[in-house]
Amino acid sequence: MQFVPRWTAIKSVRNYFRPPRYSNELTAHMGPKEGIPIYRVMDDNGKVQDSSNEPKILYDAQRQGRISFYMTSSGEEATHIGSAAALESNDPIFAQYREIGTLMWRGFTLADIMNQCYSNHLDPGKGRQMPVHYGSAKYHFQTISSPLGTQIPQASGAAYALKMRGQKNVVMCYFGEGAASEGDFHAGLNMAATTESPVIFFCRNNHYAISTSLQEQYRGDGIGYGIPAFRVDGNDLLAVYNTTQLARKMALEKNSPVLIEAITYRVGHHSTSDDSTAYRGQEEIDNWTKASNPITKFANYLKNKNWWSDEQEKSLRDQVRKQVLTEFTAAEQQKKPAIDEMFTDVYDEMPWNLKAQREELKQILKENPDKYPLDQHVESPSLK
Amino acid sequence: MNTFQAINDSMRLAMERDPNALIFGEDVGFGGVFRCTLDLRKKFGDMRVFNTPLTEQGIAGFAAGAAVMGTTVIAEIQFADYIFPAFDQIVNEIAKYRYRSGGMFDVGSLVIRAPCGAVGHGGLYHSQSPEAYFAHTPGLKVIVPRGPIQAKGLLTSAIKDKNPVLFFEPKILYRSAVEQVPVEDYSLPLGKAEVLIEGKDCTLVGWGSQLYVLDAVAQEAEKSGISCELIDLRSIAPWDCETVTNSVRKTGRLVIAHEAPKTGGFAAEIASTIQETCSMDLKAPVLRVCGWDTPFPLIFEKFYLPDLTRCLQAVRQAVSF
């Protein structure tokens, strides 16, 4: 592991994917010579290439009382778990929306996920935001918002506030490679660099921003701003873990932001509103899924160590599937939040205009109870 | 004290009250381009009073992040005209932070200060009054003080308030307005208008430097036997409907004046609300005297502003309706 504080020429982004250049050396880059190489620990079969690189994930997991973990299969699971495992559990996380694994690592349950997605009265977000916009004060996970990149300068400010107080935490900030084109990415990194804030910028470079490919997103190779940068194989959980752990140490010791770019592939559609075969071939998806699947790779690693077997895998899958279905049904059956909650939390105290509007709605509901799905909601004390 | 000294004083007290409070923005370190942060870096150190890179969206986003960690933040946008790059952070993030998290997180400990309004020669980008853009955004408080005493007391409240506050400072008042400002820590309430002159024929509503114009209007009107009631709105959001309603119920007439363009300006909100609350009391249509619906022009400033002549004419029109 070494730190290379030298800016050199940039080569085109196209070259670092075909063929990818891997390295077993965990190195921070200020700038690439021939495209920043992608750090990896395991090969595609889950075999550790250089045993000095092998971290103690399972040991750590066991110590934290986690015997298993499950992730929905989107190809980026290793980036979530590998990075979250290398953080302290009270390091604040600012995320984009495709980082549910980090929350699950910290203890967010299937029920928590379902309650948010169902907008029911058990959702601490009170059903106000779209599904997958999770947040948790308990797990130090800032509530997700839709506007892309906005969390990046926020993470810088949060890191500065923690540094000011002498708190030994870093702030973790996740975003996709598409969001990195927003002005807020520039603003956030530059602010963090000049204010010397301990924040890790974790870019999930999964090749696509909805339908837009890398070649349409940017032409450079890696990002400067005078901060150390890592490029890591995002499908290699151990590599992500090692990288994040080192980045965290550097951020705290040097009071400096650190950038991690995890190269991965968005296996699934962008969202339920997207059919990704409209802009990319099935062959491309299959290649990534087969050649470099983070779950298979990690499972192979465990099996090579004799820590995991096909039988255990089958039994875990069955168990988790059952649990998911149970929580799914339970969340579905819960009532929605009180309609009252539409008006609360806009301010700490409700101003006159909101009180008047709540009163107006109360009258409307009183006179037209059959026009609204009132029985689906928990009763509202102030709308009675 | 003049206005910039009063603002400086309020910030100094905030920094003394809270050892973690931060002040940042473009060029605030050496005292700010309007001298509002003069000597604060010397007093509190460059960890707490610092220059940022030249990025308004970065300043607003950074402010939100520090505030959500519970830190008191006073961020500065150098001119209100340049707040628009931060519009997304302010409208989509800062304003909605508490609501969207179900109250789990908030950025209530932040204030964004920005000099606003006409200054005689500011042209398009050193003259704007953008309060109406933000009044349309639930979750924000928007304040405009009219002078040094108000500026100190309202800014102190804004800093202590548990909601994000945009604090627009009419820059023409920085040096021109001088008052005996109490040296101690005091607060003036947010969301409350103030009746400056009592009258019975016509209510005048304004904020910021426009109040000086309206004060002159009231004096001129007095000469022709028209008694005006002058109200400083102080808070644009949430605004004090009750005080304005009570006044209009008494006078039966309302003239609202602001520098910002007429269409979509905050006077429209006041006018339509008062029309709802006072329909039986109104003896004349509610009149708005505002900037024209053009960008703020350099050489035509005197023709652009809602000056004494135009406001006085509106009062006469209302009274003789």
Short mmCIF file of N, CA and C in Angstrom, two decimals, chain A residues 27-176:
data_model
loop_
_atom_site.label_atom_id
_atom_site.label_comp_id
_atom_site.label_asym_id
_atom_site.label_seq_id
_atom_site.Cartn_x
_atom_site.Cartn_y
_atom_site.Cartn_z
N THR A 27 -3.28 1.27 -3.98
CA THR A 27 -2.53 2.51 -4.11
C THR A 27 -3.48 3.67 -4.33
N ALA A 28 -3.24 4.77 -3.65
CA ALA A 28 -4.01 5.98 -3.90
C ALA A 28 -3.37 6.74 -5.05
N HIS A 29 -4.20 7.26 -5.94
CA HIS A 29 -3.67 7.93 -7.12
C HIS A 29 -4.03 9.40 -7.12
N MET A 30 -3.12 10.23 -7.44
CA MET A 30 -3.43 11.63 -7.68
C MET A 30 -3.74 11.82 -9.15
N GLY A 31 -3.30 10.91 -9.97
CA GLY A 31 -3.56 10.99 -11.40
C GLY A 31 -2.92 9.80 -12.07
N PRO A 32 -3.49 9.36 -13.16
CA PRO A 32 -3.04 8.12 -13.77
C PRO A 32 -1.96 8.34 -14.84
N LYS A 33 -1.23 7.26 -15.10
CA LYS A 33 -0.31 7.29 -16.24
C LYS A 33 -1.02 6.69 -17.44
N GLU A 34 -1.45 5.45 -17.26
CA GLU A 34 -2.11 4.77 -18.39
C GLU A 34 -3.51 4.40 -17.99
N GLY A 35 -4.22 5.26 -17.31
CA GLY A 35 -5.51 4.92 -16.76
C GLY A 35 -5.26 4.28 -15.41
N ILE A 36 -5.98 4.73 -14.38
CA ILE A 36 -5.76 4.18 -13.04
C ILE A 36 -6.12 2.69 -13.05
N PRO A 37 -5.22 1.80 -12.60
CA PRO A 37 -5.56 0.39 -12.57
C PRO A 37 -6.59 0.09 -11.50
N ILE A 38 -7.30 -1.01 -11.65
CA ILE A 38 -8.38 -1.37 -10.75
C ILE A 38 -7.88 -2.36 -9.71
N TYR A 39 -7.90 -1.95 -8.46
CA TYR A 39 -7.42 -2.80 -7.39
C TYR A 39 -8.37 -3.97 -7.16
N ARG A 40 -7.81 -5.19 -7.04
CA ARG A 40 -8.64 -6.35 -6.71
C ARG A 40 -7.86 -7.29 -5.80
N VAL A 41 -8.61 -8.07 -5.00
CA VAL A 41 -7.99 -9.06 -4.11
C VAL A 41 -8.22 -10.45 -4.67
N MET A 42 -9.49 -10.72 -5.08
CA MET A 42 -9.85 -12.04 -5.59
C MET A 42 -9.93 -12.01 -7.11
N ASP A 43 -9.67 -13.14 -7.74
CA ASP A 43 -9.98 -13.24 -9.16
C ASP A 43 -11.46 -13.59 -9.29
N ASP A 44 -11.91 -13.83 -10.53
CA ASP A 44 -13.34 -14.03 -10.73
C ASP A 44 -13.87 -15.31 -10.09
N ASN A 45 -12.96 -16.23 -9.77
CA ASN A 45 -13.40 -17.46 -9.11
C ASN A 45 -13.32 -17.37 -7.59
N GLY A 46 -13.08 -16.18 -7.09
CA GLY A 46 -13.02 -16.02 -5.64
C GLY A 46 -11.70 -16.48 -5.05
N LYS A 47 -10.68 -16.62 -5.87
CA LYS A 47 -9.37 -17.02 -5.37
C LYS A 47 -8.54 -15.79 -5.05
N VAL A 48 -7.99 -15.77 -3.85
CA VAL A 48 -7.15 -14.65 -3.44
C VAL A 48 -5.82 -14.74 -4.17
N GLN A 49 -5.44 -13.64 -4.83
CA GLN A 49 -4.24 -13.68 -5.66
C GLN A 49 -2.97 -13.42 -4.88
N ASP A 50 -3.08 -12.58 -3.86
CA ASP A 50 -1.90 -12.27 -3.06
C ASP A 50 -2.38 -12.31 -1.61
N SER A 51 -1.98 -13.33 -0.86
CA SER A 51 -2.60 -13.57 0.44
C SER A 51 -2.34 -12.44 1.45
N SER A 52 -1.34 -11.61 1.19
CA SER A 52 -1.10 -10.50 2.12
C SER A 52 -2.23 -9.47 2.04
N ASN A 53 -3.06 -9.57 1.00
CA ASN A 53 -4.17 -8.63 0.80
C ASN A 53 -5.46 -9.07 1.49
N GLU A 54 -5.48 -10.28 2.04
CA GLU A 54 -6.74 -10.86 2.50
C GLU A 54 -7.19 -10.28 3.84
N PRO A 55 -8.35 -9.60 3.89
CA PRO A 55 -8.79 -9.01 5.16
C PRO A 55 -9.56 -10.02 6.00
N LYS A 56 -9.99 -9.60 7.20
CA LYS A 56 -10.68 -10.49 8.13
C LYS A 56 -12.17 -10.17 8.19
N ILE A 57 -12.83 -10.21 7.04
CA ILE A 57 -14.24 -9.86 6.97
C ILE A 57 -15.10 -10.72 7.88
N LEU A 58 -14.92 -12.00 7.77
CA LEU A 58 -15.78 -12.91 8.53
C LEU A 58 -15.56 -12.75 10.02
N TYR A 59 -14.33 -12.57 10.37
CA TYR A 59 -14.02 -12.33 11.78
C TYR A 59 -14.76 -11.10 12.27
N ASP A 60 -14.61 -10.02 11.50
CA ASP A 60 -15.30 -8.77 11.86
C ASP A 60 -16.81 -8.96 11.92
N ALA A 61 -17.32 -9.69 10.96
CA ALA A 61 -18.77 -9.91 10.89
C ALA A 61 -19.26 -10.68 12.11
N GLN A 62 -18.50 -11.67 12.46
CA GLN A 62 -18.87 -12.50 13.60
C GLN A 62 -18.83 -11.67 14.90
N ARG A 63 -17.79 -10.84 14.99
CA ARG A 63 -17.64 -10.00 16.17
C ARG A 63 -18.83 -9.07 16.32
N GLN A 64 -19.40 -8.66 15.21
CA GLN A 64 -20.55 -7.75 15.25
C GLN A 64 -21.87 -8.51 15.31
N GLY A 65 -21.79 -9.79 15.47
CA GLY A 65 -22.99 -10.58 15.63
C GLY A 65 -23.77 -10.79 14.34
N ARG A 66 -23.12 -10.80 13.23
CA ARG A 66 -23.79 -10.99 11.94
C ARG A 66 -23.34 -12.31 11.34
N ILE A 67 -24.26 -13.28 11.33
CA ILE A 67 -23.85 -14.57 10.79
C ILE A 67 -24.18 -14.66 9.31
N SER A 68 -25.07 -13.88 8.83
CA SER A 68 -25.38 -13.96 7.40
C SER A 68 -25.85 -12.60 6.92
N PHE A 69 -25.85 -12.42 5.65
CA PHE A 69 -26.44 -11.20 5.09
C PHE A 69 -27.01 -11.52 3.74
N TYR A 70 -28.04 -10.81 3.37
CA TYR A 70 -28.72 -11.04 2.11
C TYR A 70 -28.85 -9.72 1.37
N MET A 71 -28.68 -9.77 0.06
CA MET A 71 -28.81 -8.54 -0.73
C MET A 71 -29.58 -8.84 -1.99
N THR A 72 -30.40 -7.93 -2.39
CA THR A 72 -31.07 -8.12 -3.66
C THR A 72 -30.01 -8.09 -4.75
N SER A 73 -30.20 -8.83 -5.77
CA SER A 73 -29.14 -9.09 -6.74
C SER A 73 -29.12 -8.04 -7.84
N SER A 74 -28.30 -7.03 -7.67
CA SER A 74 -28.23 -6.03 -8.74
C SER A 74 -26.80 -5.87 -9.24
N GLY A 75 -25.87 -6.67 -8.73
CA GLY A 75 -24.49 -6.63 -9.22
C GLY A 75 -23.59 -5.70 -8.44
N GLU A 76 -24.18 -4.91 -7.52
CA GLU A 76 -23.35 -3.95 -6.80
C GLU A 76 -23.28 -4.25 -5.30
N GLU A 77 -23.66 -5.46 -4.95
CA GLU A 77 -23.73 -5.82 -3.53
C GLU A 77 -22.39 -5.68 -2.84
N ALA A 78 -21.34 -6.06 -3.55
CA ALA A 78 -20.02 -6.06 -2.92
C ALA A 78 -19.57 -4.64 -2.56
N THR A 79 -19.98 -3.67 -3.36
CA THR A 79 -19.60 -2.29 -3.05
C THR A 79 -20.26 -1.84 -1.75
N HIS A 80 -21.52 -2.26 -1.56
CA HIS A 80 -22.25 -1.85 -0.34
C HIS A 80 -21.61 -2.48 0.89
N ILE A 81 -21.57 -3.80 0.87
CA ILE A 81 -21.16 -4.53 2.07
C ILE A 81 -19.68 -4.32 2.35
N GLY A 82 -18.89 -4.40 1.29
CA GLY A 82 -17.45 -4.25 1.48
C GLY A 82 -17.09 -2.91 2.08
N SER A 83 -17.77 -1.85 1.62
CA SER A 83 -17.43 -0.52 2.13
C SER A 83 -18.05 -0.28 3.51
N ALA A 84 -19.30 -0.71 3.70
CA ALA A 84 -19.95 -0.48 4.99
C ALA A 84 -19.22 -1.22 6.10
N ALA A 85 -18.70 -2.40 5.78
CA ALA A 85 -18.01 -3.21 6.80
C ALA A 85 -16.72 -2.54 7.25
N ALA A 86 -16.16 -1.69 6.42
CA ALA A 86 -14.90 -1.04 6.76
C ALA A 86 -15.11 0.27 7.52
N LEU A 87 -16.39 0.66 7.70
CA LEU A 87 -16.69 1.91 8.43
C LEU A 87 -16.99 1.62 9.89
N GLU A 88 -16.87 2.63 10.73
CA GLU A 88 -17.40 2.53 12.08
C GLU A 88 -18.91 2.69 11.97
N SER A 89 -19.65 2.05 12.87
CA SER A 89 -21.10 2.04 12.71
C SER A 89 -21.74 3.40 12.93
N ASN A 90 -21.00 4.35 13.51
CA ASN A 90 -21.58 5.70 13.66
C ASN A 90 -20.97 6.71 12.70
N ASP A 91 -20.23 6.25 11.70
CA ASP A 91 -19.81 7.16 10.62
C ASP A 91 -21.05 7.55 9.82
N PRO A 92 -21.37 8.84 9.70
CA PRO A 92 -22.58 9.21 8.96
C PRO A 92 -22.48 8.81 7.48
N ILE A 93 -23.59 8.32 6.95
CA ILE A 93 -23.64 7.95 5.53
C ILE A 93 -24.59 8.89 4.80
N PHE A 94 -24.12 9.45 3.68
CA PHE A 94 -24.95 10.21 2.75
C PHE A 94 -24.99 9.39 1.45
N ALA A 95 -26.15 8.92 1.08
CA ALA A 95 -26.22 8.00 -0.05
C ALA A 95 -27.05 8.55 -1.20
N GLN A 96 -27.00 7.85 -2.32
CA GLN A 96 -27.79 8.27 -3.50
C GLN A 96 -29.16 7.58 -3.50
N TYR A 97 -29.20 6.28 -3.77
CA TYR A 97 -30.42 5.47 -3.62
C TYR A 97 -30.16 3.99 -3.87
N ARG A 98 -28.97 3.67 -4.38
CA ARG A 98 -28.68 2.27 -4.67
C ARG A 98 -27.64 1.76 -3.67
N GLU A 99 -27.90 1.98 -2.40
CA GLU A 99 -26.94 1.58 -1.38
C GLU A 99 -27.63 0.91 -0.20
N ILE A 100 -28.74 0.21 -0.44
CA ILE A 100 -29.49 -0.40 0.65
C ILE A 100 -28.64 -1.39 1.44
N GLY A 101 -27.65 -2.00 0.77
CA GLY A 101 -26.79 -2.97 1.46
C GLY A 101 -26.06 -2.36 2.65
N THR A 102 -25.71 -1.08 2.55
CA THR A 102 -24.97 -0.44 3.65
C THR A 102 -25.88 -0.32 4.88
N LEU A 103 -27.15 0.00 4.63
CA LEU A 103 -28.11 0.11 5.73
C LEU A 103 -28.38 -1.26 6.34
N MET A 104 -28.49 -2.28 5.49
CA MET A 104 -28.75 -3.63 5.99
C MET A 104 -27.57 -4.11 6.82
N TRP A 105 -26.38 -3.75 6.38
CA TRP A 105 -25.19 -4.13 7.15
C TRP A 105 -25.28 -3.57 8.57
N ARG A 106 -25.84 -2.37 8.67
CA ARG A 106 -25.91 -1.74 9.99
C ARG A 106 -27.08 -2.23 10.84
N GLY A 107 -27.97 -3.00 10.24
CA GLY A 107 -29.04 -3.57 11.04
C GLY A 107 -30.45 -3.22 10.60
N PHE A 108 -30.57 -2.44 9.53
CA PHE A 108 -31.88 -2.12 8.97
C PHE A 108 -32.54 -3.44 8.54
N THR A 109 -33.76 -3.67 8.99
CA THR A 109 -34.37 -4.98 8.76
C THR A 109 -35.20 -5.02 7.47
N LEU A 110 -35.57 -6.22 7.10
CA LEU A 110 -36.47 -6.38 5.96
C LEU A 110 -37.77 -5.64 6.22
N ALA A 111 -38.24 -5.70 7.48
CA ALA A 111 -39.47 -5.00 7.83
C ALA A 111 -39.31 -3.49 7.63
N ASP A 112 -38.16 -2.95 8.03
CA ASP A 112 -37.90 -1.51 7.84
C ASP A 112 -37.99 -1.15 6.36
N ILE A 113 -37.39 -2.00 5.54
CA ILE A 113 -37.40 -1.76 4.09
C ILE A 113 -38.83 -1.77 3.56
N MET A 114 -39.55 -2.81 3.95
CA MET A 114 -40.92 -2.95 3.44
C MET A 114 -41.81 -1.79 3.91
N ASN A 115 -41.66 -1.40 5.18
CA ASN A 115 -42.51 -0.32 5.70
C ASN A 115 -42.29 0.97 4.93
N GLN A 116 -41.04 1.23 4.56
CA GLN A 116 -40.76 2.45 3.79
C GLN A 116 -41.39 2.31 2.41
N CYS A 117 -41.16 1.16 1.78
CA CYS A 117 -41.66 0.98 0.41
C CYS A 117 -43.18 0.98 0.35
N TYR A 118 -43.80 0.53 1.44
CA TYR A 118 -45.26 0.54 1.47
C TYR A 118 -45.84 1.84 2.00
N SER A 119 -45.00 2.79 2.39
CA SER A 119 -45.47 4.08 2.93
C SER A 119 -46.50 3.86 4.03
N ASN A 120 -46.30 2.88 4.87
CA ASN A 120 -47.30 2.66 5.93
C ASN A 120 -46.94 3.45 7.19
N HIS A 121 -47.78 3.33 8.20
CA HIS A 121 -47.62 4.19 9.39
C HIS A 121 -46.39 3.80 10.23
N LEU A 122 -45.75 2.69 9.90
CA LEU A 122 -44.54 2.30 10.63
C LEU A 122 -43.28 2.90 9.99
N ASP A 123 -43.44 3.52 8.82
CA ASP A 123 -42.30 4.17 8.17
C ASP A 123 -41.93 5.43 8.93
N PRO A 124 -40.69 5.52 9.45
CA PRO A 124 -40.32 6.74 10.19
C PRO A 124 -40.34 7.98 9.31
N GLY A 125 -40.27 7.78 7.99
CA GLY A 125 -40.37 8.90 7.05
C GLY A 125 -41.81 9.34 6.83
N LYS A 126 -42.77 8.67 7.51
CA LYS A 126 -44.19 9.03 7.49
C LYS A 126 -44.80 8.98 6.09
N GLY A 127 -44.26 8.10 5.27
CA GLY A 127 -44.89 7.84 3.97
C GLY A 127 -44.82 8.98 2.98
N ARG A 128 -43.92 9.93 3.20
CA ARG A 128 -43.92 11.13 2.35
C ARG A 128 -43.11 10.97 1.08
N GLN A 129 -42.12 10.09 1.11
CA GLN A 129 -41.23 9.98 -0.05
C GLN A 129 -41.46 8.69 -0.83
N MET A 130 -40.97 8.69 -2.04
CA MET A 130 -41.08 7.51 -2.90
C MET A 130 -40.34 6.32 -2.28
N PRO A 131 -40.71 5.12 -2.68
CA PRO A 131 -39.99 3.94 -2.20
C PRO A 131 -38.49 4.02 -2.46
N VAL A 132 -37.75 3.34 -1.64
CA VAL A 132 -36.28 3.25 -1.58
C VAL A 132 -35.60 4.54 -1.10
N HIS A 133 -36.40 5.53 -0.69
CA HIS A 133 -35.81 6.73 -0.10
C HIS A 133 -35.71 6.52 1.42
N TYR A 134 -34.82 5.61 1.79
CA TYR A 134 -34.67 5.24 3.18
C TYR A 134 -33.92 6.31 3.96
N GLY A 135 -34.08 6.26 5.27
CA GLY A 135 -33.30 7.10 6.16
C GLY A 135 -33.37 6.49 7.54
N SER A 136 -32.37 6.70 8.33
CA SER A 136 -32.39 6.14 9.67
C SER A 136 -31.47 6.92 10.59
N ALA A 137 -32.06 7.57 11.58
CA ALA A 137 -31.25 8.30 12.55
C ALA A 137 -30.45 7.29 13.38
N LYS A 138 -31.08 6.15 13.71
CA LYS A 138 -30.45 5.12 14.53
C LYS A 138 -29.17 4.61 13.88
N TYR A 139 -29.20 4.43 12.56
CA TYR A 139 -28.03 3.87 11.87
C TYR A 139 -27.19 4.94 11.17
N HIS A 140 -27.40 6.20 11.54
CA HIS A 140 -26.58 7.31 11.01
C HIS A 140 -26.60 7.34 9.49
N PHE A 141 -27.77 7.15 8.94
CA PHE A 141 -27.94 7.11 7.49
C PHE A 141 -28.90 8.24 7.10
N GLN A 142 -28.34 9.29 6.50
CA GLN A 142 -29.16 10.46 6.13
C GLN A 142 -30.24 10.06 5.14
N THR A 143 -31.42 10.60 5.31
CA THR A 143 -32.53 10.25 4.44
C THR A 143 -32.20 10.59 2.99
N ILE A 144 -32.47 9.62 2.13
CA ILE A 144 -32.17 9.77 0.69
C ILE A 144 -33.13 10.75 0.04
N SER A 145 -32.64 11.53 -0.90
CA SER A 145 -33.53 12.39 -1.68
C SER A 145 -33.25 12.18 -3.15
N SER A 146 -34.24 12.49 -3.98
CA SER A 146 -34.12 12.20 -5.41
C SER A 146 -33.11 13.06 -6.17
N PRO A 147 -33.02 14.38 -5.86
CA PRO A 147 -32.10 15.20 -6.68
C PRO A 147 -30.66 14.66 -6.59
N LEU A 148 -30.08 14.40 -7.75
CA LEU A 148 -28.78 13.74 -7.80
C LEU A 148 -27.63 14.66 -7.43
N GLY A 149 -26.72 14.13 -6.65
CA GLY A 149 -25.48 14.84 -6.33
C GLY A 149 -25.60 15.82 -5.18
N THR A 150 -26.81 16.13 -4.76
CA THR A 150 -26.98 17.16 -3.72
C THR A 150 -26.33 16.75 -2.41
N GLN A 151 -26.21 15.44 -2.17
CA GLN A 151 -25.64 14.98 -0.89
C GLN A 151 -24.13 15.16 -0.86
N ILE A 152 -23.51 15.44 -2.01
CA ILE A 152 -22.04 15.46 -2.05
C ILE A 152 -21.47 16.66 -1.28
N PRO A 153 -21.88 17.90 -1.58
CA PRO A 153 -21.39 19.00 -0.73
C PRO A 153 -21.91 18.92 0.70
N GLN A 154 -23.08 18.31 0.87
CA GLN A 154 -23.60 18.15 2.24
C GLN A 154 -22.68 17.26 3.06
N ALA A 155 -22.21 16.19 2.45
CA ALA A 155 -21.30 15.28 3.15
C ALA A 155 -20.02 16.02 3.54
N SER A 156 -19.57 16.91 2.67
CA SER A 156 -18.36 17.69 2.99
C SER A 156 -18.60 18.56 4.22
N GLY A 157 -19.75 19.21 4.25
CA GLY A 157 -20.08 20.07 5.40
C GLY A 157 -20.21 19.27 6.68
N ALA A 158 -20.82 18.09 6.58
CA ALA A 158 -20.98 17.24 7.76
C ALA A 158 -19.60 16.82 8.28
N ALA A 159 -18.71 16.46 7.35
CA ALA A 159 -17.37 16.02 7.75
C ALA A 159 -16.62 17.16 8.43
N TYR A 160 -16.79 18.37 7.91
CA TYR A 160 -16.13 19.52 8.52
C TYR A 160 -16.64 19.73 9.94
N ALA A 161 -17.97 19.61 10.11
CA ALA A 161 -18.57 19.80 11.44
C ALA A 161 -18.01 18.78 12.44
N LEU A 162 -17.86 17.54 11.99
CA LEU A 162 -17.34 16.50 12.88
C LEU A 162 -15.88 16.77 13.24
N LYS A 163 -15.11 17.20 12.24
CA LYS A 163 -13.70 17.51 12.48
C LYS A 163 -13.57 18.64 13.50
N MET A 164 -14.40 19.67 13.32
CA MET A 164 -14.40 20.82 14.23
C MET A 164 -14.57 20.40 15.68
N ARG A 165 -15.45 19.43 15.88
CA ARG A 165 -15.76 18.96 17.23
C ARG A 165 -14.74 17.97 17.74
N GLY A 166 -13.79 17.59 16.91
CA GLY A 166 -12.79 16.61 17.32
C GLY A 166 -13.33 15.20 17.37
N GLN A 167 -14.45 14.97 16.68
CA GLN A 167 -15.04 13.64 16.64
C GLN A 167 -14.26 12.77 15.66
N LYS A 168 -13.89 11.56 16.06
CA LYS A 168 -13.07 10.71 15.20
C LYS A 168 -13.92 9.87 14.26
N ASN A 169 -14.69 10.56 13.44
CA ASN A 169 -15.51 9.88 12.45
C ASN A 169 -15.21 10.41 11.06
N VAL A 170 -15.42 9.58 10.07
CA VAL A 170 -15.42 10.08 8.71
C VAL A 170 -16.86 10.07 8.22
N VAL A 171 -17.13 10.84 7.16
CA VAL A 171 -18.44 10.81 6.53
C VAL A 171 -18.29 10.03 5.24
N MET A 172 -19.24 9.12 4.99
CA MET A 172 -19.22 8.34 3.76
C MET A 172 -20.27 8.89 2.82
N CYS A 173 -19.87 9.15 1.58
CA CYS A 173 -20.80 9.72 0.61
C CYS A 173 -20.81 8.87 -0.66
N TYR A 174 -21.93 8.22 -0.94
CA TYR A 174 -22.05 7.38 -2.13
C TYR A 174 -22.78 8.13 -3.25
N PHE A 175 -22.38 7.83 -4.49
CA PHE A 175 -23.09 8.38 -5.65
C PHE A 175 -22.67 7.58 -6.87
N GLY A 176 -23.47 7.66 -7.91
CA GLY A 176 -23.14 6.95 -9.15
C GLY A 176 -22.26 7.80 -10.05
#
